[in-house]
CSV table of C-alpha atoms in Angstrom, one decimal:
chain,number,residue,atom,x,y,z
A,1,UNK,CA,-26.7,-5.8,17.7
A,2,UNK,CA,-28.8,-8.3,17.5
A,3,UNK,CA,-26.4,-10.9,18.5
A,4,UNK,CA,-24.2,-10.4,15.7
A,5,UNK,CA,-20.3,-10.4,15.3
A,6,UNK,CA,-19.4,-6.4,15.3
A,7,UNK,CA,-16.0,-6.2,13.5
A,8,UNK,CA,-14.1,-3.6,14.6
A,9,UNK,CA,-10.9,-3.8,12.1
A,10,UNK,CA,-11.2,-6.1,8.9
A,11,UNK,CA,-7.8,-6.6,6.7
A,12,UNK,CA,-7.7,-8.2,2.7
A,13,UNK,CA,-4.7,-8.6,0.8
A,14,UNK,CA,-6.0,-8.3,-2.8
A,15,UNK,CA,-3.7,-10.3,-4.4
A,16,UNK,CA,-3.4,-11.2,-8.0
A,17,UNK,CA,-3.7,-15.2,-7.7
A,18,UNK,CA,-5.9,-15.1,-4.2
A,19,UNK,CA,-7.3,-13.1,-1.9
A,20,UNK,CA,-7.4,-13.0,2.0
A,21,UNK,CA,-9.9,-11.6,4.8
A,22,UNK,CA,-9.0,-11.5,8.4
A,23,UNK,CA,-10.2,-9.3,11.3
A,24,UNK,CA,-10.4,-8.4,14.7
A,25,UNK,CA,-14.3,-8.3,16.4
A,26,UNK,CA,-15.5,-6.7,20.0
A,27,UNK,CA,-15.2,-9.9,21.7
A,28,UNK,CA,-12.1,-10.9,21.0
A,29,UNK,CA,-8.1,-9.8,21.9
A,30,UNK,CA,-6.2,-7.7,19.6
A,31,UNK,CA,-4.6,-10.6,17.4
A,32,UNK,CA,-6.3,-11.1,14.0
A,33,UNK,CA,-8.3,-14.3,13.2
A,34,UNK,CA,-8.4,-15.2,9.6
A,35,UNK,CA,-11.6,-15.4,7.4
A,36,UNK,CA,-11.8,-18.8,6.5
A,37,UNK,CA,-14.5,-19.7,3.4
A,38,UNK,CA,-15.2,-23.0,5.0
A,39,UNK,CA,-16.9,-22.9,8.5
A,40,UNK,CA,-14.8,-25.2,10.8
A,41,UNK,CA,-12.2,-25.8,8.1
A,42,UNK,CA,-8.5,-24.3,7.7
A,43,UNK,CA,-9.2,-22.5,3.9
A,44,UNK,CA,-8.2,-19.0,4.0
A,45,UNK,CA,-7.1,-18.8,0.3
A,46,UNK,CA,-10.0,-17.0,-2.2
A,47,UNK,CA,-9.1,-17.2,-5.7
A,48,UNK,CA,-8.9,-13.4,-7.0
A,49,UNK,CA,-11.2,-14.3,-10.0
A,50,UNK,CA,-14.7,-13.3,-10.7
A,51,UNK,CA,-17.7,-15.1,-13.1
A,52,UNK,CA,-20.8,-14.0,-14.0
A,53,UNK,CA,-24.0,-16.1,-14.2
A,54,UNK,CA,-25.5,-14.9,-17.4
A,55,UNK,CA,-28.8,-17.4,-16.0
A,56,UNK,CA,-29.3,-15.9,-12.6
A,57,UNK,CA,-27.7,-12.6,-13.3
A,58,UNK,CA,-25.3,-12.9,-10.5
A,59,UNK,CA,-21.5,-12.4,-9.6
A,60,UNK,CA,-19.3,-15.3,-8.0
A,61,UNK,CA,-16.2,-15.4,-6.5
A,62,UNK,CA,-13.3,-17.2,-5.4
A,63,UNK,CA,-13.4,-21.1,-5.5
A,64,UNK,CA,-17.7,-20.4,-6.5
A,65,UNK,CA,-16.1,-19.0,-9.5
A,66,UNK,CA,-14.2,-21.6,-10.7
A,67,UNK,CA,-16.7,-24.0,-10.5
A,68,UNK,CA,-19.1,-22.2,-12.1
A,69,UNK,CA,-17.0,-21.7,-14.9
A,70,UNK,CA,-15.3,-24.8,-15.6
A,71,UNK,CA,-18.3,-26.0,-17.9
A,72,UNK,CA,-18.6,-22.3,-19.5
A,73,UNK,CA,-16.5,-20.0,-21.5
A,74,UNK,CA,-17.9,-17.0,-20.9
A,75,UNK,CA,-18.0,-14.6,-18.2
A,76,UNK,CA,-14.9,-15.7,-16.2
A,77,UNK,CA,-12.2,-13.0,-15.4
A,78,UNK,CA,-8.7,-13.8,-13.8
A,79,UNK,CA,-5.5,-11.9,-13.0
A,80,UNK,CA,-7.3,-8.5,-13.0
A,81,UNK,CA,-5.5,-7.0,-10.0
A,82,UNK,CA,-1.6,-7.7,-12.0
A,83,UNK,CA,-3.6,-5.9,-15.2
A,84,UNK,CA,-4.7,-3.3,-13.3
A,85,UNK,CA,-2.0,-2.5,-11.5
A,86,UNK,CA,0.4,-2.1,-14.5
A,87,UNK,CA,-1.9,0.3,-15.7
A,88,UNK,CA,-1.4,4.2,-15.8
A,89,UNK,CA,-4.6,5.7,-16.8
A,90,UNK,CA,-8.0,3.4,-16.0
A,91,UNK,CA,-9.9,5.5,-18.6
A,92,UNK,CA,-11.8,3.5,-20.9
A,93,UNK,CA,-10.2,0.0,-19.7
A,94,UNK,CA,-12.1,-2.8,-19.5
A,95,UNK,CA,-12.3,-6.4,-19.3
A,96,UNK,CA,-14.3,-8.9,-21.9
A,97,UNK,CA,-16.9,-11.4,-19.3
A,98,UNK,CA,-18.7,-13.1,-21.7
A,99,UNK,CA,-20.3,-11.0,-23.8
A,100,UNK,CA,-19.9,-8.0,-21.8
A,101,UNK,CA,-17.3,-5.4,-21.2
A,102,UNK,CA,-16.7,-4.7,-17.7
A,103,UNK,CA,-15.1,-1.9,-16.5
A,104,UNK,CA,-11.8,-1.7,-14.4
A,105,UNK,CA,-13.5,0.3,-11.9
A,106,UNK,CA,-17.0,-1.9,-11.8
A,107,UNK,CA,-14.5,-5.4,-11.8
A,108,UNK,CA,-13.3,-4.0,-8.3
A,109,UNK,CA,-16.7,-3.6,-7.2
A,110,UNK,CA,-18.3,-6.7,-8.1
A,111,UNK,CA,-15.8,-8.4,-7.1
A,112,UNK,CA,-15.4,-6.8,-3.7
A,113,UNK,CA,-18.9,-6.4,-2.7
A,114,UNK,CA,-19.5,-10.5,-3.4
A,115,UNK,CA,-16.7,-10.5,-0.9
A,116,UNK,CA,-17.9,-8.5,1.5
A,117,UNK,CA,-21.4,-10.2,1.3
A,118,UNK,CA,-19.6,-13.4,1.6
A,119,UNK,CA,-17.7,-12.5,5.0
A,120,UNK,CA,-20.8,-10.9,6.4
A,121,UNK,CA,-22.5,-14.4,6.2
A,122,UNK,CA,-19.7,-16.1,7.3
A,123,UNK,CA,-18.9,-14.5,10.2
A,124,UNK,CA,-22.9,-13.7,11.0
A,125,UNK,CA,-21.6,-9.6,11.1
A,126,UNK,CA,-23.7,-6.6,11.1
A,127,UNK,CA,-21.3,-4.0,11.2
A,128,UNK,CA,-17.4,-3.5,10.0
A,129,UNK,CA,-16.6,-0.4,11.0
A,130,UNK,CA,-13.2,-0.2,9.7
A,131,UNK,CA,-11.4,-1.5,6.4
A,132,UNK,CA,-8.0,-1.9,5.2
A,133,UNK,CA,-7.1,-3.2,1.9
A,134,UNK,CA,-3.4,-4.2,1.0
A,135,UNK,CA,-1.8,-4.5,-2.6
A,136,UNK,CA,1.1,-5.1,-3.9
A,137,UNK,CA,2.0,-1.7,-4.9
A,138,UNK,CA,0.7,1.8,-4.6
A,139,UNK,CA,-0.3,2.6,-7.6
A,140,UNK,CA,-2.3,5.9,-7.8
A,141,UNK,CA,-5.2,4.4,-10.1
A,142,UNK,CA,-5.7,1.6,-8.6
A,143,UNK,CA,-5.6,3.2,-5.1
A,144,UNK,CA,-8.4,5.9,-6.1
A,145,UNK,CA,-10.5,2.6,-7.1
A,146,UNK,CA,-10.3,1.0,-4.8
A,147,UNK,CA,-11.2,4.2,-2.5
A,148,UNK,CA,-14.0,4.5,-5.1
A,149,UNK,CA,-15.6,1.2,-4.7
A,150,UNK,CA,-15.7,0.8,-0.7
A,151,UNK,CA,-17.1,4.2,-1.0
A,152,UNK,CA,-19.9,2.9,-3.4
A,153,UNK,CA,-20.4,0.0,-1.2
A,154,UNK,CA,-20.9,2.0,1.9
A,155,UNK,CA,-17.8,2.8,3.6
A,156,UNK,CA,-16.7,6.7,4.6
A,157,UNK,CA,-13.8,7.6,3.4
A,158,UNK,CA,-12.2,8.1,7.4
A,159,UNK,CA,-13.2,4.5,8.0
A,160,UNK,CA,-10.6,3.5,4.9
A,161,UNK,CA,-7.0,2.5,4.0
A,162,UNK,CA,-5.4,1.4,1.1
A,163,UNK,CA,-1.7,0.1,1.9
A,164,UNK,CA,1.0,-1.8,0.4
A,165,UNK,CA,2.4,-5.3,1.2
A,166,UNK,CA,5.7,-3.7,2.8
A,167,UNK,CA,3.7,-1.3,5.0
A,168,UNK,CA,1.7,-4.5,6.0
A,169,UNK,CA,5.0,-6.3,7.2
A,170,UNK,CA,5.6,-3.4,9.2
A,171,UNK,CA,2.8,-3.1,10.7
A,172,UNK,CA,2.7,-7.0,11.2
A,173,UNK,CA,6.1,-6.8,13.0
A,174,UNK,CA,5.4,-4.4,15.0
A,175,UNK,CA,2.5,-6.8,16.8
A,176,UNK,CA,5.0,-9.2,17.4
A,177,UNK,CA,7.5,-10.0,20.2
A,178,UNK,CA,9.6,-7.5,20.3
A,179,UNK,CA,12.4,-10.4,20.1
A,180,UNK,CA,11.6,-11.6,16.5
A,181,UNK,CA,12.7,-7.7,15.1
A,182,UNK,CA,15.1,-6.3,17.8
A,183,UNK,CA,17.2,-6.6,14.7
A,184,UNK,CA,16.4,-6.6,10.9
A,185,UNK,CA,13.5,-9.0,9.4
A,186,UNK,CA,14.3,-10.7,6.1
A,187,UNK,CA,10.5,-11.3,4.1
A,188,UNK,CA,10.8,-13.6,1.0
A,189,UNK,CA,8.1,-13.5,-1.1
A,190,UNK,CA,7.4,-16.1,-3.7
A,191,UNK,CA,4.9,-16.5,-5.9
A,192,UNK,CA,3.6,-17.1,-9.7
A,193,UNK,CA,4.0,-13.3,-10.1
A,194,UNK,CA,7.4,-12.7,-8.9
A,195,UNK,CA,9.9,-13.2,-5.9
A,196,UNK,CA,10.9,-10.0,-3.7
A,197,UNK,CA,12.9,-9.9,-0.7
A,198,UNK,CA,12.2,-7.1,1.6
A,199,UNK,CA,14.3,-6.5,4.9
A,200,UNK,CA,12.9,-4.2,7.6
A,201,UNK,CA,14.7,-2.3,9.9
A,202,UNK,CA,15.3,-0.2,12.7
A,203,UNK,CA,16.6,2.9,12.9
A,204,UNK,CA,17.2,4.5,16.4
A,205,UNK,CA,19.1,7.4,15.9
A,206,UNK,CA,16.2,9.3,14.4
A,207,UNK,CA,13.7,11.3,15.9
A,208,UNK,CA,11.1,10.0,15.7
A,209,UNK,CA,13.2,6.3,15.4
A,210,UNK,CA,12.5,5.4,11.5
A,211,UNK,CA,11.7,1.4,10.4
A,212,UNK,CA,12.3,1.5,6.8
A,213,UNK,CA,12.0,-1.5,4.2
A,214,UNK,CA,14.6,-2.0,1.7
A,215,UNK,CA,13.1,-4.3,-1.3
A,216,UNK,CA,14.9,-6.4,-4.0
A,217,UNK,CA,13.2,-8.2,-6.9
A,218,UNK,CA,14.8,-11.4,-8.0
A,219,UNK,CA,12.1,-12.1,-10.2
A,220,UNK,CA,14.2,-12.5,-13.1
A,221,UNK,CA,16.7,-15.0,-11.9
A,222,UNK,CA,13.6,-17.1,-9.3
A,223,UNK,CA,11.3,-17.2,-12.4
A,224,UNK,CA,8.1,-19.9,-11.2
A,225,UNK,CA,8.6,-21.8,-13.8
A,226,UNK,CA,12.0,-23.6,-12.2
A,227,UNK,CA,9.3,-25.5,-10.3
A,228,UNK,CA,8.0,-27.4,-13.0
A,229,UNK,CA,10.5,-29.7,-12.9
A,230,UNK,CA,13.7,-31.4,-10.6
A,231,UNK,CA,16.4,-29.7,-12.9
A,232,UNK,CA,14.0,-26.8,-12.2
A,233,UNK,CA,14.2,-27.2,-8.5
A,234,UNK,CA,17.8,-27.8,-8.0
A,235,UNK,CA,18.3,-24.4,-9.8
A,236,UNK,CA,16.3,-22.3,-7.6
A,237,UNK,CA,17.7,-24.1,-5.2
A,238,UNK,CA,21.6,-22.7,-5.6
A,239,UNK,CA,20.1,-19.5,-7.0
A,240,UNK,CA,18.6,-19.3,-3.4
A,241,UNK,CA,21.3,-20.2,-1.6
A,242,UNK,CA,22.8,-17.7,-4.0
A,243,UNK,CA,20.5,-14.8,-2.5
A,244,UNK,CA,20.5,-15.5,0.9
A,245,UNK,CA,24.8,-15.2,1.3
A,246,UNK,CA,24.5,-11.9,-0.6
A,247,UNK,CA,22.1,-10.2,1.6
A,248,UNK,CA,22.3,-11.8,5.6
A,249,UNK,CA,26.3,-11.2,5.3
A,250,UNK,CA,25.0,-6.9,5.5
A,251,UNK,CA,22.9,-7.9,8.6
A,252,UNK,CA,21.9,-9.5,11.8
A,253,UNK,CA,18.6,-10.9,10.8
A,254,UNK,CA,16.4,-11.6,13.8
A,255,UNK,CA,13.5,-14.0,12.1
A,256,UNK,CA,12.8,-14.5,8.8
A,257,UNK,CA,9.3,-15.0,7.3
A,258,UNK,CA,8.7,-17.4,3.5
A,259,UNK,CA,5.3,-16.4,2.5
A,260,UNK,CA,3.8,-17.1,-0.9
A,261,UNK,CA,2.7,-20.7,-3.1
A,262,UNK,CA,6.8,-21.0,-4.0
A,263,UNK,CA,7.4,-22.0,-0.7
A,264,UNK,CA,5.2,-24.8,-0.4
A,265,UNK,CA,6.4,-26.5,-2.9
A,266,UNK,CA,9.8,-28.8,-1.7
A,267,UNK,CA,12.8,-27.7,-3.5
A,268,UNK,CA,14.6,-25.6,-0.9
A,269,UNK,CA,17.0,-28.6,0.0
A,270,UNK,CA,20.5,-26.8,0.6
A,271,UNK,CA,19.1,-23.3,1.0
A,272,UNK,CA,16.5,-23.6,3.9
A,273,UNK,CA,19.2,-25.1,6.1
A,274,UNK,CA,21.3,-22.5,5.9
A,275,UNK,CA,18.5,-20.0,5.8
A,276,UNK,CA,17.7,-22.0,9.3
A,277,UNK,CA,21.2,-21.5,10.8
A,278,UNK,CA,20.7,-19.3,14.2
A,279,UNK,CA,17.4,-17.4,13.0
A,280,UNK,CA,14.1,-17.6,13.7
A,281,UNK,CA,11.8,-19.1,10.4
A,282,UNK,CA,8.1,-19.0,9.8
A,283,UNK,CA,6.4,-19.6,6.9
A,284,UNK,CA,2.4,-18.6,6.2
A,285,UNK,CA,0.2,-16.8,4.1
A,286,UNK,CA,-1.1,-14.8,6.4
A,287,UNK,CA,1.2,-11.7,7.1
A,288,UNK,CA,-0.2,-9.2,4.6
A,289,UNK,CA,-3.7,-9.7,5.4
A,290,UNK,CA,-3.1,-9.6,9.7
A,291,UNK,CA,-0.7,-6.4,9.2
A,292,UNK,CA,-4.1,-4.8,7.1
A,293,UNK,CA,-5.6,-5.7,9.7
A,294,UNK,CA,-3.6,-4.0,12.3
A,295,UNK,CA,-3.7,-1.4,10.4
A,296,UNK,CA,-7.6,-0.9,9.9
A,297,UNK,CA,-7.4,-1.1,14.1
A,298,UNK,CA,-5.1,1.5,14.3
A,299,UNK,CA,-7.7,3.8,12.6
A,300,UNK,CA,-10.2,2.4,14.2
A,301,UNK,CA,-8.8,3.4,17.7
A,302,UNK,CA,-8.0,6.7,16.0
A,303,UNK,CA,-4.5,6.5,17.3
A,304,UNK,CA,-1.8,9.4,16.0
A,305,UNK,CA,1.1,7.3,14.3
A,306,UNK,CA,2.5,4.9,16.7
A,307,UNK,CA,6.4,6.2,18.0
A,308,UNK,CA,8.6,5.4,14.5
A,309,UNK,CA,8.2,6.8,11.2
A,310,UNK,CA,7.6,4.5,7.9
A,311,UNK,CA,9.9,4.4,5.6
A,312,UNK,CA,9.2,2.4,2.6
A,313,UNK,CA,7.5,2.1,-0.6
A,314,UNK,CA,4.4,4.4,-0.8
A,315,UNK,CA,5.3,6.6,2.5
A,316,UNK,CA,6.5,9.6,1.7
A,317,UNK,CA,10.4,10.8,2.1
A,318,UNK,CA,11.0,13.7,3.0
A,319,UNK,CA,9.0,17.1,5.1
A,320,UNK,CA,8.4,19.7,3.0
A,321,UNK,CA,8.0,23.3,4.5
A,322,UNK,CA,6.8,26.9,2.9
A,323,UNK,CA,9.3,29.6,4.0
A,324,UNK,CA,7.4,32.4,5.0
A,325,UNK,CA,7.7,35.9,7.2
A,326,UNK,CA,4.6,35.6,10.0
A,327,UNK,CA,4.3,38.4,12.0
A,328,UNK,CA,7.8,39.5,11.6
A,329,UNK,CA,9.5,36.3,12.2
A,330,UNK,CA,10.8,34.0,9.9
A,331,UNK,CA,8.6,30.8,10.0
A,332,UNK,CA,8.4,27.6,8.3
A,333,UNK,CA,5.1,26.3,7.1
A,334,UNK,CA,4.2,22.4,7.1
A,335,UNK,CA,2.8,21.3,3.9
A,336,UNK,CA,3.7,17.9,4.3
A,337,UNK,CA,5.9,15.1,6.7
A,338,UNK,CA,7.9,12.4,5.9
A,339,UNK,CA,6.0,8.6,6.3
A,340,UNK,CA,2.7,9.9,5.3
A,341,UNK,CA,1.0,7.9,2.8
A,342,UNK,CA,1.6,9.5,-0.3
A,343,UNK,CA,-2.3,9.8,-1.6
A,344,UNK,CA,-3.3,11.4,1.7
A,345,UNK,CA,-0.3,13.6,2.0
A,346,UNK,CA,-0.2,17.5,0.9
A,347,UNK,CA,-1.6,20.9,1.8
A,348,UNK,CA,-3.3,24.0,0.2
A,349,UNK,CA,-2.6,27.3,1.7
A,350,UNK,CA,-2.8,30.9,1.1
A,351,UNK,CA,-0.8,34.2,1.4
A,352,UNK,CA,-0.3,37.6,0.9
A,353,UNK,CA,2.8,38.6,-1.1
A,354,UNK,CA,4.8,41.0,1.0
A,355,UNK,CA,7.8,42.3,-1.3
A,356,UNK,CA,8.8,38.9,-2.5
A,357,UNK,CA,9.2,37.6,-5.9
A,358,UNK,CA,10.0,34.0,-5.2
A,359,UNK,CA,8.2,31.2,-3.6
A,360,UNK,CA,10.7,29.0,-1.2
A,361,UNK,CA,10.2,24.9,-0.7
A,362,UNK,CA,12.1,23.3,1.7
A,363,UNK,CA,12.3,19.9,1.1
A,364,UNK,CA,14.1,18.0,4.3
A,365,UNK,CA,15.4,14.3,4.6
A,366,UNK,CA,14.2,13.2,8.5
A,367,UNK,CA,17.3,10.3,8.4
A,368,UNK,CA,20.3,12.8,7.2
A,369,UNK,CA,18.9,15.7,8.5
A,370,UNK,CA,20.1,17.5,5.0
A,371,UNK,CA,17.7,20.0,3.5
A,372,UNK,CA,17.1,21.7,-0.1
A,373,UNK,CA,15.0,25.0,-1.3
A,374,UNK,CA,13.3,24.7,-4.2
A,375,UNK,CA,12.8,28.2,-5.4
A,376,UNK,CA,9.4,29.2,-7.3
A,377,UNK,CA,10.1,32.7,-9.4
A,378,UNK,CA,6.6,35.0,-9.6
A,379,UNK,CA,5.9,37.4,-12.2
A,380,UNK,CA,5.9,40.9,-11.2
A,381,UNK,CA,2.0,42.0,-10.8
A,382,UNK,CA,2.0,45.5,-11.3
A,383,UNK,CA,0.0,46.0,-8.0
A,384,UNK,CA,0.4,48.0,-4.5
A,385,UNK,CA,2.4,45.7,-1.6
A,386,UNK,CA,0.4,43.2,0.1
A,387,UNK,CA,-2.2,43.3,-2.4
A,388,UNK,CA,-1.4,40.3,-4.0
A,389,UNK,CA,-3.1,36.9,-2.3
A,390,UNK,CA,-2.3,33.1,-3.8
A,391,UNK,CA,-3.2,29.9,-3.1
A,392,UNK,CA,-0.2,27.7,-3.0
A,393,UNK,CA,-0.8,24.0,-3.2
A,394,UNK,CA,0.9,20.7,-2.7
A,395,UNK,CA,-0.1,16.9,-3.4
A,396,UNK,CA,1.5,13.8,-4.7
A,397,UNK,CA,1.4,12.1,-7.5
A,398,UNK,CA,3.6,8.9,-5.7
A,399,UNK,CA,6.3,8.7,-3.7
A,400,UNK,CA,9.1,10.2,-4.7
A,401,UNK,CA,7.1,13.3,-6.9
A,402,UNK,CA,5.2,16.3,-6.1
A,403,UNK,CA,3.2,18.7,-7.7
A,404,UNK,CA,3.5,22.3,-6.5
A,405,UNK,CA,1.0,24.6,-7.5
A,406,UNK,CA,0.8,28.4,-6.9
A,407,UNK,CA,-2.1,30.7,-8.7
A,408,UNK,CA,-3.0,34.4,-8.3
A,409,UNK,CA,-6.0,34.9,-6.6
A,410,UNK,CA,-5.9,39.0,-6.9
A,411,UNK,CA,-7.2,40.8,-4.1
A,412,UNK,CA,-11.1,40.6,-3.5
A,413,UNK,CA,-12.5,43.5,-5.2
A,414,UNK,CA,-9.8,45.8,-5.3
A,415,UNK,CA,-7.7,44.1,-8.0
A,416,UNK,CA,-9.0,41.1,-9.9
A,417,UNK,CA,-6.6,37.7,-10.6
A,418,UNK,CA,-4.4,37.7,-13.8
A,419,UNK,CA,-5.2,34.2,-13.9
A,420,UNK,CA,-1.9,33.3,-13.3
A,421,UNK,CA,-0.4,29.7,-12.2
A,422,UNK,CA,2.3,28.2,-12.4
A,423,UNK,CA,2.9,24.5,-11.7
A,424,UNK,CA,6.3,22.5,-10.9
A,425,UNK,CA,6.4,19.0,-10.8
A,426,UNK,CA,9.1,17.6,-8.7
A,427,UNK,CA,11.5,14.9,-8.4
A,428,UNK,CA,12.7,14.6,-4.8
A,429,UNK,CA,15.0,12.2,-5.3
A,430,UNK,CA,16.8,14.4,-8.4
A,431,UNK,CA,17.0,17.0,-5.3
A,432,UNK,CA,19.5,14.7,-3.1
């Protein structure tokens, strides 16, 4: 190795106004240290904006960025990770830089690769075997670009995750004393973007126990802009205040964590104290990009999923089973479990039709224990019994939808496919 830092697990929360790195090396414990873009100083915050030097032909980042653009108005791109992830369809999106149009997808790559350049010089590293990138929300797009991009920069696909910011509280919590979430865990979330309160969980009646994460956007009613002034101030103040009575009288809260730019500004007067009263309360930055990085060590060490099931945005909901006759028996085929990530969740599988004319899903909620079929109707296809094979498939599309998929596949040589398919997309929480 030359000497050099091997980094087993690196974390970044892509966020739309900055962006963190933080990770966890051979020669260190399992508690993440943050990347900070100043040797010997305490600044962790990168500015999620990009700039291209038309003169040297290069791409800059962060606070590099900035400064290289303050004199030039050309070739600067800001708040592409909000653009991008309100977008459906990347397809012919692009950005102006300047006199060039850059791409959705090749904005992610520039942008990341100048930040993975940067950390390797940093941190002196030769080899990062393991990456996990956090986002707001799981959006499929801009979850198959980012996918894309680390690919393109060198990454395998195994050696990947793409997660959101409530998976990354979990997985934060769960490397904590067990003391700060024997209960639930209130997470405010404040920034120029938006304000969302997520509460995490426990439950233990389950099996496997579930942590879920309930989330509420106050966005609307905690706009940033209250902070421009002292009338401003007071407002969010009570409206706070407001929020915090509402939801802590449902639970017991063990800790509480204030992460984003709202919270370091001082308007919090009435409300922090009684935010304060008999909990536990941290504020930092830090807690998406150290639960990505849990979370790139936990596929680093190729561990199964640790004792609970997720259960929260982007984790799927439910286990979804083919019914099916197997050697006589009844059975039921796994095409999917609940708290799988939704983009690496589903099946393909194939059969032989055995005096059936409809395909049966079972679609089964893990917390209630209550169960739906979905039946599929087939054509009739004019052949002998058990000459009939089809490929039945399953993916996701997000969370709460499926695609099912069946198509003929006829029967080798013996009877060709009708090139029939049908395809149902579906719902699941229409099925409850």
């Amino acid at each position: 190795m030359n000497g050099k830092l091997e980094i087993l697990g690196l974390g970044i929360d892509l966020a739309n106004d900055f962006t963190q790195v933080s990770y966890i090396s051979n020669n260190m414990e399992n508690d993440p240290v943050s990347v900070s873009v100043i040797p010997g100083e305490q600044k962790y915050l990168i500015p999620t904006v990009l700039f291209f030097d038309e003169l040297s032909g290069r791409w800059h980042i962060g606070d590099d960025a900035i400064q290289r653009a303050f004199n030039s108005n050309k070739g600067y791109i800001s708040n592409f990770v909000k653009t991008m992830l309100e977008c459906d369809d990347f397809k012919g999106q692009y950005f102006q830089c300047g006199d060039r149009k850059i791409s959705y997808q090749e904005t992610i790559y520039y942008y990341l690769s100048e930040l993975f350049y940067m950390v390797r010089n940093l941190l002196n590293c030769e080899v990062i075997h393991d990456v996990s990138v956090a986002i707001e929300s799981p959006v499929h797009e801009m979850i198959d670009c980012l996918y894309t991009q680390l690919l393109k920069i060198g990454f395998v696909r195994e050696n990947i995750r793409v997660i959101d910011h409530a998976e990354a509280f979990i997985y934060y919590m769960l490397n904590q004393k067990r003391e700060l979430w024997i209960n639930d865990v209130a997470l405010f979330d404040y920034n120029k973007d938006q304000f969302i309160y997520r509460k995490m969980r426990t439950i233990k009646n389950t099996k496997p126990k579930t942590i879920s994460v309930d989330e509420e956007d106050y966005s609307e009613v905690m706009h940033y802009s209250l902070l421009s002034d002292e009338s401003g101030k007071n407002i969010a103040d009570r409206k706070f205040f407001q929020i915090i009575q509402e939801n802590f009288r449902k639970s017991v809260i063990s800790s509480v964590f204030l992460t984003g730019s709202g919270f370091y500004e001082e308007w919090a007067k009435e409300s922090l104290p009684e935010l304060c009263s008999k909990r536990k309360v941290f504020k930092g930055y830090n807690l998406y990009v150290k639960g990505s990085t849990y979370s790139a060590m936990k596929r680093y060490k190729n561990l199964n999923d640790i004792e609970y099931l997720f259960d929260c945005v982007g984790r799927t909901k439910v286990n979804i089973n083919l019914l099916i006759v197997h050697d006589g028996r009844n059975m039921a085929l796994s095409l999917s479990k609940a708290g799988k990530n939704w983009y690496e969740a589903g099946a393909q599988t194939e059969c032989i039709l055995d005096e059936i004319s409809r395909i049966q899903v079972v679609f089964e909620e893990p917390i209630s224990m209550m169960s739906k079929i979905y039946a599929i109707e087939l054509p009739s296809f004019e052949r002998p019994n058990k000459t009939t094979r089809i490929r039945i498939s399953l993916a996701y599309t997000d969370d709460i939808n499926c695609v099912v998929k069946i198509e003929d596949l006829g029967f080798g040589e013996f009877f060709k496919s009708t090139g029939f398919s049908v395809t149902k997309e579906i719902n699941i929480e229409d099925l409850f």
